[in-house]
Coordinates of C-alpha atoms in Angstrom, one line a residue:
Chain A
M123 CA 1.5 -31.9 -6.2
I124 CA 1.5 -28.1 -7.0
E125 CA 2.3 -27.6 -10.7
L126 CA 2.5 -24.3 -12.6
S127 CA 3.1 -24.7 -16.3
H128 CA 4.1 -21.6 -18.4
V129 CA 2.0 -19.4 -16.3
S130 CA 1.7 -15.7 -17.0
K131 CA -0.5 -13.3 -15.1
T132 CA -1.3 -9.7 -16.2
Y133 CA -3.4 -7.4 -14.1
A134 CA -5.5 -5.2 -16.2
P135 CA -6.9 -2.4 -14.1
S136 CA -10.0 -0.4 -15.3
F137 CA -7.8 2.7 -15.4
G138 CA -4.0 2.7 -16.1
H139 CA -1.7 0.4 -17.8
P140 CA -1.8 -3.4 -17.5
A141 CA 0.9 -4.8 -15.2
R142 CA 2.5 -8.1 -15.8
A143 CA 3.0 -9.8 -12.5
L144 CA 4.2 -13.2 -13.7
D145 CA 5.9 -14.1 -17.0
D146 CA 6.0 -17.7 -18.3
V147 CA 6.6 -19.3 -14.9
S148 CA 6.9 -23.0 -14.6
F149 CA 7.3 -24.4 -11.1
R150 CA 6.6 -27.6 -9.2
V151 CA 6.3 -28.7 -5.6
A152 CA 6.1 -32.4 -5.1
A153 CA 4.4 -34.2 -2.2
G154 CA 6.7 -34.5 0.7
E155 CA 8.7 -31.3 -0.2
V156 CA 9.1 -28.1 1.6
V157 CA 9.9 -25.4 -1.0
G158 CA 10.8 -21.8 -0.4
L159 CA 10.0 -19.0 -2.8
S160 CA 12.2 -16.0 -2.4
G161 CA 12.7 -12.7 -4.1
P162 CA 12.5 -9.0 -3.6
A163 CA 9.2 -7.1 -3.1
G164 CA 7.2 -7.1 -6.3
A165 CA 8.9 -10.3 -7.6
G166 CA 5.6 -12.0 -8.0
K167 CA 5.7 -14.3 -5.0
T168 CA 2.2 -13.3 -3.7
T169 CA 0.7 -13.5 -7.2
L170 CA 2.1 -17.0 -7.5
L171 CA 0.6 -18.0 -4.2
S172 CA -2.7 -16.4 -5.2
L173 CA -2.7 -18.6 -8.3
V174 CA -2.1 -21.7 -6.2
L175 CA -5.0 -20.8 -4.0
G176 CA -7.2 -20.0 -6.9
H177 CA -7.7 -16.4 -5.8
V178 CA -6.8 -15.3 -9.3
R179 CA -6.8 -17.1 -12.6
P180 CA -3.7 -17.2 -14.8
S181 CA -3.8 -15.1 -18.0
S182 CA -2.1 -18.0 -19.7
G183 CA -0.7 -21.4 -18.7
S184 CA -2.1 -23.7 -16.2
V185 CA -2.0 -24.0 -12.4
R186 CA -2.9 -27.5 -11.0
V187 CA -2.9 -28.9 -7.5
D188 CA -3.0 -32.6 -7.2
G189 CA -3.8 -32.8 -10.9
I190 CA -6.9 -30.6 -10.8
E191 CA -7.5 -26.9 -11.4
A192 CA -6.3 -25.0 -8.3
R193 CA -9.7 -23.4 -7.3
R194 CA -11.4 -26.7 -7.6
F195 CA -8.8 -28.4 -5.4
V196 CA -9.3 -25.7 -2.7
E197 CA -13.1 -26.2 -2.8
R198 CA -12.7 -29.9 -2.7
E199 CA -10.0 -30.2 0.0
G200 CA -8.9 -26.8 1.3
I201 CA -5.4 -25.4 1.6
A202 CA -3.7 -24.4 4.8
Y203 CA -2.9 -20.7 4.1
L204 CA -1.2 -18.0 6.1
P205 CA -2.0 -14.7 4.3
Q206 CA 0.1 -11.5 4.8
P207 CA -1.2 -9.4 6.3
L208 CA -3.5 -11.4 8.4
A209 CA -7.0 -10.0 7.8
L210 CA -9.1 -10.9 10.8
P211 CA -11.7 -8.7 12.5
G212 CA -9.8 -6.8 15.2
R213 CA -12.5 -7.1 17.8
W214 CA -12.3 -10.9 17.9
R215 CA -10.4 -12.5 20.7
V216 CA -7.7 -15.0 19.8
A217 CA -9.5 -18.1 21.0
D218 CA -12.8 -17.0 19.5
A219 CA -11.2 -16.3 16.1
L220 CA -9.6 -19.8 16.1
T221 CA -12.8 -21.4 17.2
R222 CA -14.7 -19.8 14.4
L223 CA -12.0 -20.7 11.9
A224 CA -11.9 -24.3 13.2
M225 CA -15.6 -24.5 12.5
L226 CA -14.9 -23.3 8.9
S227 CA -12.0 -25.7 8.7
G228 CA -14.5 -28.5 9.3
I229 CA -13.2 -29.6 12.7
R230 CA -15.8 -31.6 14.6
A231 CA -17.7 -29.7 17.3
S232 CA -16.6 -32.1 20.0
Y233 CA -13.0 -31.8 19.0
T234 CA -12.8 -28.1 18.4
R235 CA -11.9 -26.9 21.9
Q236 CA -9.2 -29.5 22.2
R237 CA -7.7 -28.7 18.8
V238 CA -7.8 -24.9 19.3
D239 CA -6.1 -25.3 22.7
A240 CA -3.4 -27.5 21.2
V241 CA -2.7 -25.1 18.4
M242 CA -2.6 -22.1 20.7
R243 CA -0.1 -24.0 23.0
E244 CA 2.0 -25.0 20.0
L245 CA 2.3 -21.5 18.8
G246 CA 2.6 -19.8 22.2
L247 CA -0.8 -18.1 22.0
Y248 CA -2.5 -19.8 25.0
D249 CA -1.7 -17.0 27.4
A250 CA -3.1 -14.5 24.9
R251 CA -6.2 -16.4 24.2
R252 CA -8.5 -13.7 25.5
V253 CA -6.5 -10.9 23.9
R254 CA -8.3 -9.1 21.0
V255 CA -6.7 -9.6 17.6
K256 CA -6.2 -5.8 17.2
S257 CA -4.1 -5.8 20.4
L258 CA -1.7 -8.5 19.2
T259 CA 1.9 -7.6 18.3
R260 CA 3.0 -8.2 14.8
D261 CA 4.7 -11.4 16.0
G262 CA 1.5 -12.5 17.7
R263 CA -0.5 -11.9 14.6
T264 CA 1.8 -14.0 12.5
R265 CA 1.6 -16.8 15.1
L266 CA -2.2 -16.5 15.0
G267 CA -2.1 -16.7 11.2
L268 CA 0.0 -19.8 11.5
A269 CA -2.3 -21.2 14.1
Q270 CA -5.4 -20.8 12.0
A271 CA -3.6 -22.3 9.0
I272 CA -2.7 -25.5 10.8
L273 CA -6.1 -26.0 12.5
G274 CA -7.1 -28.5 9.8
D275 CA -5.1 -31.3 8.5
R276 CA -4.4 -30.2 4.9
R277 CA -2.2 -31.8 2.3
V278 CA -1.1 -28.5 0.9
I279 CA 0.3 -25.7 3.0
V280 CA 1.0 -22.2 1.7
L281 CA 2.6 -19.7 3.9
D282 CA 3.1 -16.1 2.8
E283 CA 5.8 -14.2 4.6
P284 CA 5.6 -16.3 7.8
L285 CA 8.9 -14.7 9.0
E286 CA 7.6 -11.2 8.9
G287 CA 8.0 -9.6 12.3
M288 CA 8.9 -12.8 14.0
S289 CA 10.9 -12.8 17.2
A290 CA 13.7 -15.3 17.7
N291 CA 11.5 -17.5 19.9
S292 CA 8.7 -17.6 17.3
L293 CA 11.3 -18.4 14.6
D294 CA 12.3 -21.5 16.6
R295 CA 8.6 -22.4 16.9
L296 CA 8.2 -22.0 13.2
R297 CA 11.2 -24.2 12.5
E298 CA 9.8 -26.9 14.8
L299 CA 6.4 -26.5 13.2
I300 CA 7.8 -27.0 9.7
V301 CA 9.6 -30.1 10.9
R302 CA 6.4 -31.5 12.4
L303 CA 4.3 -30.7 9.4
R304 CA 6.6 -32.3 7.0
A305 CA 4.9 -35.5 5.7
F306 CA 5.3 -37.7 2.7
D307 CA 2.0 -36.7 1.2
R308 CA 2.1 -33.0 2.0
A309 CA 3.5 -30.1 -0.1
I310 CA 4.6 -27.0 1.8
L311 CA 5.3 -23.8 -0.1
I312 CA 6.7 -20.8 1.9
A313 CA 7.3 -17.4 0.4
S314 CA 9.6 -15.0 2.1
R315 CA 12.1 -12.2 1.4
D316 CA 14.4 -13.8 4.0
T317 CA 16.3 -16.1 1.7
A318 CA 18.8 -17.1 4.3
E319 CA 16.1 -18.4 6.7
L320 CA 14.3 -20.1 3.8
Q321 CA 17.5 -21.9 3.0
R322 CA 17.4 -23.3 6.6
I323 CA 13.8 -24.4 6.8
T324 CA 13.1 -25.7 3.3
D325 CA 14.4 -28.3 1.0
R326 CA 15.1 -25.9 -1.8
V327 CA 14.5 -22.3 -2.6
T328 CA 13.3 -20.9 -5.9
I329 CA 14.2 -17.3 -6.6
M330 CA 11.9 -14.9 -8.4
D331 CA 12.5 -11.4 -9.7
R332 CA 10.2 -9.2 -11.7
G333 CA 7.7 -11.9 -12.4
R334 CA 10.1 -14.5 -13.6
V335 CA 11.8 -17.5 -12.0
R336 CA 15.4 -16.6 -11.8
R337 CA 16.5 -19.9 -10.4
L338 CA 14.6 -23.0 -9.7
G339 CA 15.9 -24.5 -6.5
T340 CA 17.3 -27.9 -6.9
P341 CA 16.6 -30.6 -4.3
R342 CA 19.0 -30.4 -1.5
P343 CA 21.8 -32.9 -1.9
A344 CA 21.9 -35.7 0.6
T345 CA 23.5 -34.6 3.9
P346 CA 27.2 -34.9 3.5
V347 CA 28.6 -37.7 5.5
D348 CA 31.8 -35.9 6.6
I349 CA 30.9 -32.3 7.4
E350 CA 29.4 -30.8 10.5
T351 CA 25.6 -30.7 10.2
V352 CA 22.9 -29.7 12.6
F353 CA 19.9 -32.0 13.0
H354 CA 16.7 -31.4 14.8
L355 CA 15.5 -34.2 17.0
V356 CA 12.0 -34.3 18.2
M357 CA 11.6 -36.7 21.0
H358 CA 8.4 -38.6 21.8
Q359 CA 9.8 -39.7 25.2
G360 CA 13.2 -39.8 26.9
G361 CA 14.2 -36.2 26.1
E362 CA 16.3 -36.2 29.3
H363 CA 18.8 -38.6 27.7
V364 CA 19.6 -36.4 24.7
L365 CA 22.1 -34.2 26.5
A366 CA 23.9 -37.3 27.9
V367 CA 24.2 -38.8 24.5
F368 CA 24.9 -35.6 22.6
P369 CA 26.7 -33.2 25.0
T370 CA 26.7 -30.3 22.6
A371 CA 23.0 -30.5 21.9
I372 CA 20.8 -27.5 22.5
S373 CA 17.3 -27.8 23.8
L374 CA 14.8 -25.8 21.6
G375 CA 12.0 -26.5 23.9
R376 CA 8.9 -28.7 23.4
S377 CA 11.0 -31.9 23.3
T378 CA 13.0 -30.6 20.3
F379 CA 16.8 -30.5 20.3
A380 CA 19.4 -29.2 17.9
V381 CA 22.2 -31.7 17.6
R382 CA 25.5 -30.8 15.9
V383 CA 27.4 -33.8 14.5
H384 CA 30.2 -34.5 12.0
G385 CA 28.4 -36.7 9.5
V386 CA 25.7 -39.3 9.7
A387 CA 27.8 -42.1 11.4
P388 CA 28.0 -40.4 14.8
L389 CA 24.4 -39.3 14.5
N390 CA 23.3 -42.9 14.0
R391 CA 25.5 -44.1 16.8
G392 CA 23.9 -41.5 19.1
L393 CA 20.4 -42.3 18.0
K394 CA 21.0 -46.0 18.7
E395 CA 22.3 -45.2 22.2
L396 CA 19.2 -43.0 22.8
L397 CA 16.9 -45.9 21.7
D398 CA 18.9 -48.3 23.9
R399 CA 18.2 -46.0 26.8
G400 CA 14.4 -46.3 26.2
A401 CA 13.9 -43.0 24.4
L402 CA 11.4 -42.8 21.5
L403 CA 12.0 -40.4 18.5
A404 CA 9.3 -38.6 16.8
S405 CA 11.4 -37.2 14.0
V406 CA 15.0 -36.4 12.8
A407 CA 15.6 -33.8 10.2
P408 CA 18.6 -31.7 9.1
A409 CA 18.1 -28.2 10.3
H410 CA 20.1 -26.5 7.6
A411 CA 19.5 -26.7 3.9
A412 CA 22.6 -26.8 1.7
V413 CA 23.4 -23.6 -0.1
D414 CA 25.2 -24.0 -3.4
S415 CA 27.4 -21.4 -4.8
S416 CA 25.2 -20.8 -7.9
A417 CA 22.2 -20.0 -5.7
L418 CA 24.3 -17.6 -3.7
A419 CA 25.4 -15.9 -6.9
I420 CA 21.8 -15.4 -8.0
L421 CA 20.8 -14.1 -4.5
N422 CA 23.5 -11.5 -4.8
E423 CA 22.5 -10.7 -8.3
V424 CA 18.8 -10.0 -7.4
G425 CA 19.9 -8.1 -4.3
T426 CA 18.2 -10.1 -1.6
Chain B
M106 CA -12.9 -31.8 6.1
K107 CA -15.9 -29.7 4.9
A108 CA -16.6 -26.4 6.6
R109 CA -19.4 -26.7 9.2
L110 CA -21.3 -23.8 7.6
T111 CA -24.7 -24.6 9.0
A112 CA -23.3 -24.4 12.5
Y113 CA -21.6 -21.2 11.6
A114 CA -24.9 -19.7 10.7
G115 CA -25.6 -19.3 14.5
L116 CA -22.5 -17.1 14.8
Q117 CA -23.5 -15.1 11.8
L118 CA -26.9 -14.5 13.4
R119 CA -25.2 -13.5 16.7
D120 CA -22.9 -11.1 14.8
Y121 CA -26.0 -9.6 13.3
F122 CA -27.6 -9.0 16.7
L123 CA -24.5 -7.6 18.2
G124 CA -23.6 -5.3 15.3
R125 CA -26.0 -4.4 12.5
A126 CA -29.2 -4.9 14.5
V127 CA -28.0 -2.4 17.1
A128 CA -27.1 0.1 14.4
V129 CA -30.5 -0.4 12.7
I130 CA -32.4 0.1 16.0
V131 CA -30.5 3.3 16.8
A132 CA -31.0 4.7 13.3
T133 CA -34.7 3.8 13.4
A134 CA -35.1 5.4 16.9
A135 CA -33.4 8.6 15.5
A136 CA -35.8 8.6 12.5
T137 CA -38.8 8.1 14.8
W138 CA -37.7 11.0 17.0
A139 CA -37.4 13.2 13.9
Y140 CA -40.8 12.1 12.7
A141 CA -42.4 12.7 16.0
S142 CA -40.8 16.2 16.3
T143 CA -41.9 17.3 12.8
R144 CA -45.4 15.9 13.2
G145 CA -45.8 17.3 16.7
L146 CA -46.5 13.9 18.2
T147 CA -46.4 13.8 21.9
L148 CA -47.0 11.0 24.5
S149 CA -50.6 12.0 24.5
V150 CA -51.2 9.9 21.3
F151 CA -50.7 6.9 23.5
D152 CA -53.7 8.0 25.6
S153 CA -56.6 5.6 24.9
A154 CA -58.9 8.5 25.6
G155 CA -57.5 10.4 22.6
G156 CA -60.1 9.2 20.2
I157 CA -60.0 8.1 16.6
D158 CA -57.7 11.0 15.6
A159 CA -55.1 10.0 18.1
R160 CA -55.3 6.3 17.2
D161 CA -55.0 7.2 13.5
R162 CA -51.9 9.3 14.1
L163 CA -50.4 6.4 16.2
E164 CA -51.1 3.9 13.4
H165 CA -49.4 6.1 10.9
A166 CA -46.5 6.6 13.2
F167 CA -46.2 2.9 13.6
E168 CA -46.3 2.3 9.9
F169 CA -43.6 4.9 9.4
V170 CA -41.4 3.3 12.0
L171 CA -42.0 -0.1 10.4
A172 CA -41.0 1.1 7.0
T173 CA -38.0 2.9 8.3
F174 CA -36.8 -0.1 10.2
A175 CA -37.4 -2.4 7.2
F176 CA -35.6 -0.1 4.7
I177 CA -32.6 0.5 7.0
A178 CA -32.3 -3.2 7.9
A179 CA -32.5 -4.2 4.2
A180 CA -29.9 -1.6 3.3
V181 CA -27.4 -3.0 5.8
A182 CA -28.3 -6.7 5.3
A183 CA -25.2 -7.1 3.0
Q184 CA -23.0 -4.8 5.1
G185 CA -19.9 -6.5 6.4
L186 CA -20.1 -9.3 3.9
V187 CA -18.7 -9.5 0.4
A188 CA -17.4 -5.9 -0.1
R189 CA -15.8 -5.5 3.3
H190 CA -14.2 -8.9 3.2
R191 CA -12.8 -8.1 -0.2
A192 CA -11.5 -4.7 0.9
R193 CA -9.7 -6.3 3.9
A194 CA -8.7 -9.5 2.0
Y195 CA -10.5 -11.5 4.6
D196 CA -12.1 -13.5 1.8
R197 CA -8.7 -14.9 0.8
L198 CA -8.2 -16.4 4.3
L199 CA -11.8 -17.7 4.4
F200 CA -12.0 -19.3 1.0
S201 CA -8.7 -21.1 1.3
R202 CA -10.9 -23.5 3.3
R203 CA -13.2 -26.0 1.8
M204 CA -16.3 -23.9 1.1
R205 CA -17.8 -21.7 -1.6
P206 CA -18.2 -17.9 -1.4
V207 CA -21.8 -18.2 -2.7
R208 CA -22.8 -20.4 0.2
F209 CA -21.0 -18.5 2.9
Y210 CA -22.2 -15.0 1.8
G211 CA -25.7 -16.2 0.9
Q212 CA -26.0 -17.7 4.4
G213 CA -24.8 -14.4 5.9
F214 CA -27.3 -12.5 4.0
V215 CA -30.1 -14.8 5.0
A216 CA -29.0 -14.6 8.6
A217 CA -29.3 -10.8 8.4
G218 CA -32.9 -11.2 7.0
I219 CA -33.9 -13.6 9.7
G220 CA -32.3 -11.3 12.4
A221 CA -34.3 -8.3 11.1
V222 CA -37.5 -10.3 11.0
M223 CA -36.9 -11.5 14.6
V224 CA -36.2 -8.0 15.9
A225 CA -39.3 -6.6 14.1
T226 CA -41.5 -9.4 15.3
A227 CA -40.4 -9.1 18.9
A228 CA -41.0 -5.3 18.8
A229 CA -44.4 -5.7 17.1
E230 CA -45.5 -8.3 19.6
L231 CA -44.5 -5.9 22.5
Y232 CA -46.2 -3.0 20.7
A233 CA -49.4 -5.0 20.1
V234 CA -49.6 -6.0 23.8
A235 CA -48.7 -2.6 25.2
V236 CA -50.2 0.0 22.8
H237 CA -52.6 -1.2 20.2
P238 CA -53.1 -4.3 18.0
V239 CA -51.0 -4.7 14.9
S240 CA -50.5 -7.7 12.7
V241 CA -47.3 -9.3 13.9
V242 CA -47.3 -11.7 10.9
G243 CA -47.9 -8.8 8.6
V244 CA -44.9 -6.9 10.2
A245 CA -42.7 -10.0 9.7
G246 CA -43.9 -10.3 6.1
Y247 CA -43.2 -6.7 5.4
V248 CA -39.7 -6.8 6.8
A249 CA -39.0 -10.0 4.8
L250 CA -40.4 -8.4 1.6
T251 CA -38.2 -5.3 2.0
W252 CA -35.2 -7.5 2.8
L253 CA -35.8 -9.4 -0.5
T254 CA -36.3 -6.3 -2.7
I255 CA -34.0 -3.6 -1.2
G256 CA -31.6 -6.0 0.5
G257 CA -31.4 -8.1 -2.6
L258 CA -30.2 -5.1 -4.5
A259 CA -27.7 -4.2 -1.7
F260 CA -26.3 -7.7 -1.9
A261 CA -25.9 -7.6 -5.7
L262 CA -24.2 -4.2 -5.4
S263 CA -21.9 -5.4 -2.7
T264 CA -20.5 -8.0 -5.1
L265 CA -19.5 -5.1 -7.3
T266 CA -18.3 -2.2 -5.2
T267 CA -17.5 -1.2 -1.6
F268 CA -19.8 1.8 -2.1
H269 CA -22.9 -0.4 -2.2
V270 CA -24.8 1.4 0.6
P271 CA -24.5 4.9 -0.8
L272 CA -25.4 3.6 -4.3
L273 CA -28.4 1.8 -2.9
G274 CA -29.4 5.1 -1.1
L275 CA -29.1 6.9 -4.4
A276 CA -31.2 4.3 -6.3
V277 CA -33.9 4.2 -3.6
G278 CA -33.9 8.0 -3.4
A279 CA -34.2 8.4 -7.2
D280 CA -37.2 6.0 -7.2
F281 CA -39.0 8.0 -4.5
V282 CA -38.3 11.3 -6.2
L283 CA -39.5 10.1 -9.5
D284 CA -42.6 8.6 -7.9
H285 CA -43.3 11.8 -6.1
Y286 CA -43.0 13.8 -9.3
S287 CA -45.1 11.5 -11.5
S288 CA -47.8 11.2 -8.9
G289 CA -47.9 15.0 -8.5
H290 CA -50.2 17.3 -10.5
G291 CA -47.4 18.9 -12.5
A292 CA -46.3 15.9 -14.5
T293 CA -47.5 15.5 -18.1
D294 CA -48.7 12.2 -19.4
A295 CA -45.6 11.8 -21.5
A296 CA -43.3 12.5 -18.5
T297 CA -45.3 10.0 -16.4
R298 CA -44.8 7.3 -19.1
V299 CA -41.1 8.0 -19.3
I300 CA -40.8 7.9 -15.6
G301 CA -42.7 4.7 -15.5
V302 CA -40.2 3.1 -17.8
V303 CA -37.2 4.5 -15.9
Q304 CA -38.6 3.2 -12.6
Y305 CA -38.5 -0.4 -13.9
F306 CA -34.7 0.0 -13.8
L307 CA -34.8 1.3 -10.2
P308 CA -35.7 -0.6 -7.0
P309 CA -39.5 -0.5 -6.6
A310 CA -39.0 1.3 -3.2
H311 CA -42.2 3.3 -3.6
V312 CA -44.2 0.1 -4.1
V313 CA -42.7 -1.5 -1.0
A314 CA -43.2 1.7 1.0
A315 CA -46.9 1.8 0.0
L316 CA -47.4 -1.7 1.2
R317 CA -46.5 -0.9 4.8
E318 CA -50.1 0.0 5.7
P319 CA -51.9 -3.2 4.5
F320 CA -49.1 -5.4 6.0
A321 CA -49.1 -3.6 9.4
R322 CA -52.9 -3.8 9.6
G323 CA -53.1 -7.4 8.5
L324 CA -55.1 -6.7 5.4
V325 CA -55.1 -8.9 2.3
V326 CA -52.4 -8.0 -0.2
E327 CA -53.1 -9.1 -3.7
F328 CA -50.3 -11.1 -5.4
H329 CA -50.0 -8.6 -8.3
E330 CA -49.1 -5.9 -5.8
L331 CA -46.2 -8.0 -4.6
A332 CA -45.1 -9.2 -8.0
W333 CA -42.8 -6.4 -9.0
P334 CA -40.9 -6.2 -5.6
V335 CA -40.6 -10.0 -5.4
V336 CA -39.4 -10.4 -9.0
F337 CA -37.0 -7.5 -8.6
G338 CA -35.6 -9.0 -5.4
I339 CA -35.2 -12.5 -6.9
A340 CA -33.5 -11.0 -10.0
C341 CA -31.0 -9.1 -7.8
L342 CA -30.2 -12.2 -5.8
T343 CA -29.7 -14.2 -9.1
V344 CA -27.3 -11.5 -10.3
A345 CA -25.5 -11.6 -7.0
V346 CA -25.1 -15.4 -7.2
V347 CA -23.9 -15.3 -10.8
L348 CA -21.4 -12.5 -10.0
L349 CA -20.1 -14.4 -6.9
R350 CA -19.7 -17.6 -8.9
R351 CA -17.9 -15.8 -11.8
R352 CA -15.8 -13.5 -9.7
P353 CA -15.5 -15.0 -6.2
F354 CA -12.5 -12.8 -5.3
A355 CA -11.8 -9.1 -5.7
S356 CA -9.2 -9.5 -8.5

């Protein structure tokens, strides 16, 4: 869905020396994937995201989204985007800002209020709906950034440093959000310096350093059948049965549970029992991405 | 889902009234106070028994206020749009949505023009009822013309630099200075010709300023008098559109 082919980007300022931000980068995110982009500051992550959003044009190579030039795709469909830092006028109040951006996201007038309220509740901003943007904490601003990004129903989601300044609670919300947003026809690209957390919330992590891809993340192997794995269960109804069926489960709030099991067989037995008790599941997904030893070696090498 | 930009125009107009319009009114009031102080105008000019002289002074004062308002409103018509959004990277958040910068900023600029015309029209209507008759349509037309000519240049400059307001001030100031010099007795014919050529590269602010009187009094203005400011304004807006299309973002 997102495809960068031999992309280089050199910034040539009016004064001073040109700076090469990306050097022959090839990179792909397929529909249905959640991909992490990691690397130290200055690695070229934000430039790569800017290319995907069509904010900048590549000096060479091509950037295509869903088969068409990136900027044309954005103007045709739009991309859900969390920028870092979040640049919104400080005098706006949270609900006003989201209402305006909902309008610009094309949400119907009759549905705007409902959608804005739902997004504020999902990201824990409802109580802060009358707070001015400039008064929000860093965590609050990041959540507002996420909220405005998910107002519309987009097929491509790009999040730049969503983990910046996030509290533990917000991190849980983000994990739940990623699980909820995952869809077979949606590509999610997340850039962060927090490689460890990216490993947890994405299918694979690509590591960048000094404008080059140091390691292309490979798709996470199928969840091993005989090792302890944590799954996230999002319940549609019958959440009260989860602790009875999985005694070690931890409630993450909002009908989401972290369930630790040894392999997929006990997971499926438990799920069957839940269904037999009348519960309905909204989604099941492994909470932790596998980290292979070569990836860890590269992480150590680039010092992240 | 396409952005509901037409509906958003209402918010852009509201932003104008709550922000730039207030600043324009305050700046115009300050300029009016300065004008009244230097010209020795007192409240007695409002006295209907003041005769022709008082009425004449009042009309000139009104025309000064009109031109001041129109120029300031035009100068800030593009304020807070392209250049500020780029400086704060707000444009990146906005245009990840399904819309084009030309449409969004063009609409914001038009909203500023409509807002300025509405403020001027309301003030002129009140003035005409309370003090002495002025052409409300002429006032609206004058503010619109200034918005097109001076505001058009401001809009084009804002797609290039964050310093568009000072640059606009310099360009307008240079035009007035050159016009003052060439129309004075000291200028030679050769100098006047050179200045005439140079002025074609500057905003025709002196032409717009000179039109305040016929507009405010509701007199007929010949098309050839409007041609230069209108063509200049349209040319600036065309340049702005081309620049926004070719370079929609800061980098």
